[in-house]
Amino acid sequence: MKNGIATLSNDDTLALMKGTWGRAQERDRQILQFLLHTGLKINEFVSLNVVDVYSGKRVKKVLVITDAHSTKVPRRIPLDREAREAIAVILEFNESQGMESNLEGPFIISRQRNRKDGSYRITSRQVQRIVKTLREDAELEFKTTPQTLRHTFARGILEQGTDLKTLQTLLGHRSIKTTRDLYGFEIHA
């Protein structure tokens, strides 16, 4: 990886995940788990609806992300066991908060109504605050953001032997050059 790109070590990831308590914090931990196992951009994540991750009967095994600004083929992201478990916990949390199981409703809900559109869809800023709070609880030394989680996902995929072209597809980069420039170098945790 390019020098200067912050990623979480396995110890950092464990510390971050242990820094949560209570029902809402369990939801927050599952948000981190989902992001670490999908590599989604924050705007893609907060835009997800229940139907994107849940068929009405079971959690989906593949997440399909369509770029609204492009005519290219939608990107398919496999959902591993940890990501699917995170989805199940998040959906249970939504129900515990009185949110009806509306497939077209937001996947991640906020505890407060969104001022812009009156929905309970979580905002990018709220996700950033969750990550910051958990980083502070874990006493991590460096700035940790949703983008750090995305880089950590990419590092993990590369460590498993995935080639840059596959990583480009998973991350939704338009150019292999972007992927190569960011991740085509030696990996440092």
GROMACS .gro file of N, CA and C in nm, residues 34 44-65 79 83-84 86-95 99-110 120-122:
model
  153
   34PHE      N    1  -1.973  -0.427   0.932
   34PHE     CA    2  -2.023  -0.428   0.794
   34PHE      C    3  -1.928  -0.351   0.703
   44GLU      N    4  -2.233   0.537  -0.017
   44GLU     CA    5  -2.301   0.415  -0.060
   44GLU      C    6  -2.368   0.348   0.060
   45PHE      N    7  -2.295   0.346   0.171
   45PHE     CA    8  -2.344   0.281   0.292
   45PHE      C    9  -2.471   0.347   0.344
   46VAL      N   10  -2.470   0.479   0.359
   46VAL     CA   11  -2.586   0.547   0.416
   46VAL      C   12  -2.705   0.548   0.320
   47SER      N   13  -2.681   0.521   0.192
   47SER     CA   14  -2.788   0.516   0.092
   47SER      C   15  -2.857   0.381   0.082
   48LEU      N   16  -2.802   0.280   0.150
   48LEU     CA   17  -2.861   0.146   0.141
   48LEU      C   18  -3.002   0.143   0.199
   49ASN      N   19  -3.088   0.070   0.130
   49ASN     CA   20  -3.222   0.042   0.180
   49ASN      C   21  -3.225  -0.103   0.227
   50VAL      N   22  -3.326  -0.138   0.305
   50VAL     CA   23  -3.339  -0.275   0.355
   50VAL      C   24  -3.339  -0.374   0.239
   51VAL      N   25  -3.408  -0.342   0.130
   51VAL     CA   26  -3.418  -0.432   0.015
   51VAL      C   27  -3.281  -0.463  -0.046
   52ASP      N   28  -3.185  -0.377  -0.027
   52ASP     CA   29  -3.050  -0.399  -0.081
   52ASP      C   30  -2.978  -0.513  -0.010
   53VAL      N   31  -3.015  -0.538   0.116
   53VAL     CA   32  -2.944  -0.638   0.197
   53VAL      C   33  -3.033  -0.753   0.244
   54TYR      N   34  -3.165  -0.737   0.228
   54TYR     CA   35  -3.258  -0.836   0.282
   54TYR      C   36  -3.370  -0.859   0.180
   55SER      N   37  -3.396  -0.986   0.149
   55SER     CA   38  -3.494  -1.018   0.046
   55SER      C   39  -3.638  -1.017   0.096
   56GLY      N   40  -3.656  -1.005   0.226
   56GLY     CA   41  -3.789  -1.018   0.285
   56GLY      C   42  -3.801  -1.150   0.358
   57LYS      N   43  -3.713  -1.243   0.323
   57LYS     CA   44  -3.711  -1.373   0.388
   57LYS      C   45  -3.575  -1.402   0.451
   58ARG      N   46  -3.469  -1.354   0.386
   58ARG     CA   47  -3.335  -1.381   0.439
   58ARG      C   48  -3.238  -1.272   0.394
   59VAL      N   49  -3.126  -1.269   0.466
   59VAL     CA   50  -3.019  -1.174   0.433
   59VAL      C   51  -2.957  -1.218   0.301
   60LYS      N   52  -2.932  -1.123   0.213
   60LYS     CA   53  -2.873  -1.154   0.083
   60LYS      C   54  -2.725  -1.191   0.097
   61LYS      N   55  -2.674  -1.264   0.000
   61LYS     CA   56  -2.533  -1.305   0.000
   61LYS      C   57  -2.447  -1.215  -0.087
   62VAL      N   58  -2.510  -1.133  -0.169
   62VAL     CA   59  -2.437  -1.042  -0.257
   62VAL      C   60  -2.505  -0.906  -0.251
   63LEU      N   61  -2.425  -0.802  -0.236
   63LEU     CA   62  -2.474  -0.666  -0.236
   63LEU      C   63  -2.448  -0.608  -0.375
   64VAL      N   64  -2.549  -0.549  -0.436
   64VAL     CA   65  -2.534  -0.490  -0.568
   64VAL      C   66  -2.539  -0.338  -0.552
   65ILE      N   67  -2.431  -0.273  -0.592
   65ILE     CA   68  -2.420  -0.128  -0.582
   65ILE      C   69  -2.426  -0.069  -0.722
   79LEU      N   70  -2.110  -1.083   0.028
   79LEU     CA   71  -2.126  -1.058   0.172
   79LEU      C   72  -2.083  -1.183   0.247
   83ALA      N   73  -2.039  -1.004   0.757
   83ALA     CA   74  -2.123  -0.896   0.703
   83ALA      C   75  -2.271  -0.933   0.713
   84ARG      N   76  -2.304  -1.059   0.683
   84ARG     CA   77  -2.444  -1.103   0.692
   84ARG      C   78  -2.493  -1.102   0.837
   86ALA      N   79  -2.382  -0.900   1.068
   86ALA     CA   80  -2.399  -0.758   1.101
   86ALA      C   81  -2.534  -0.708   1.049
   87ILE      N   82  -2.571  -0.749   0.929
   87ILE     CA   83  -2.700  -0.708   0.871
   87ILE      C   84  -2.814  -0.755   0.961
   88ALA      N   85  -2.808  -0.881   1.004
   88ALA     CA   86  -2.914  -0.936   1.088
   88ALA      C   87  -2.927  -0.858   1.219
   89VAL      N   88  -2.816  -0.825   1.282
   89VAL     CA   89  -2.820  -0.750   1.409
   89VAL      C   90  -2.875  -0.609   1.386
   90ILE      N   91  -2.834  -0.546   1.277
   90ILE     CA   92  -2.881  -0.411   1.247
   90ILE      C   93  -3.032  -0.412   1.221
   91LEU      N   94  -3.081  -0.511   1.148
   91LEU     CA   95  -3.225  -0.520   1.123
   91LEU      C   96  -3.303  -0.545   1.252
   92GLU      N   97  -3.247  -0.628   1.341
   92GLU     CA   98  -3.310  -0.650   1.473
   92GLU      C   99  -3.315  -0.520   1.552
   93PHE      N  100  -3.207  -0.442   1.547
   93PHE     CA  101  -3.203  -0.313   1.616
   93PHE      C  102  -3.313  -0.222   1.562
   94ASN      N  103  -3.326  -0.217   1.430
   94ASN     CA  104  -3.429  -0.133   1.369
   94ASN      C  105  -3.567  -0.168   1.423
   95GLU      N  106  -3.595  -0.299   1.430
   95GLU     CA  107  -3.725  -0.344   1.481
   95GLU      C  108  -3.742  -0.307   1.627
   99MET      N  109  -3.917   0.056   1.418
   99MET     CA  110  -3.920   0.080   1.274
   99MET      C  111  -3.981  -0.043   1.207
  100GLU      N  112  -4.086  -0.020   1.130
  100GLU     CA  113  -4.150  -0.130   1.060
  100GLU      C  114  -4.056  -0.188   0.955
  101SER      N  115  -4.077  -0.312   0.921
  101SER     CA  116  -3.993  -0.380   0.822
  101SER      C  117  -4.034  -0.338   0.682
  102ASN      N  118  -3.998  -0.218   0.644
  102ASN     CA  119  -4.027  -0.164   0.512
  102ASN      C  120  -3.906  -0.190   0.423
  103LEU      N  121  -3.920  -0.275   0.323
  103LEU     CA  122  -3.806  -0.309   0.237
  103LEU      C  123  -3.749  -0.187   0.166
  104GLU      N  124  -3.831  -0.087   0.140
  104GLU     CA  125  -3.783   0.034   0.072
  104GLU      C  126  -3.730   0.139   0.170
  105GLY      N  127  -3.738   0.109   0.299
  105GLY     CA  128  -3.689   0.202   0.401
  105GLY      C  129  -3.539   0.193   0.419
  106PRO      N  130  -3.482   0.286   0.495
  106PRO     CA  131  -3.337   0.287   0.516
  106PRO      C  132  -3.288   0.164   0.592
  107PHE      N  133  -3.173   0.112   0.550
  107PHE     CA  134  -3.111  -0.002   0.618
  107PHE      C  135  -3.058   0.040   0.754
  108ILE      N  136  -2.989   0.153   0.759
  108ILE     CA  137  -2.934   0.204   0.885
  108ILE      C  138  -3.018   0.323   0.928
  109ILE      N  139  -3.078   0.310   1.046
  109ILE     CA  140  -3.161   0.420   1.095
  109ILE      C  141  -3.086   0.500   1.200
  110SER      N  142  -3.129   0.623   1.211
  110SER     CA  143  -3.077   0.713   1.313
  110SER      C  144  -3.177   0.715   1.428
  120TYR      N  145  -3.563   0.873   0.895
  120TYR     CA  146  -3.473   0.828   1.002
  120TYR      C  147  -3.345   0.768   0.944
  121ARG      N  148  -3.315   0.797   0.818
  121ARG     CA  149  -3.194   0.747   0.755
  121ARG      C  150  -3.072   0.811   0.822
  122ILE      N  151  -2.973   0.728   0.856
  122ILE     CA  152  -2.851   0.780   0.918
  122ILE      C  153  -2.774   0.862   0.815
   0.00000   0.00000   0.00000
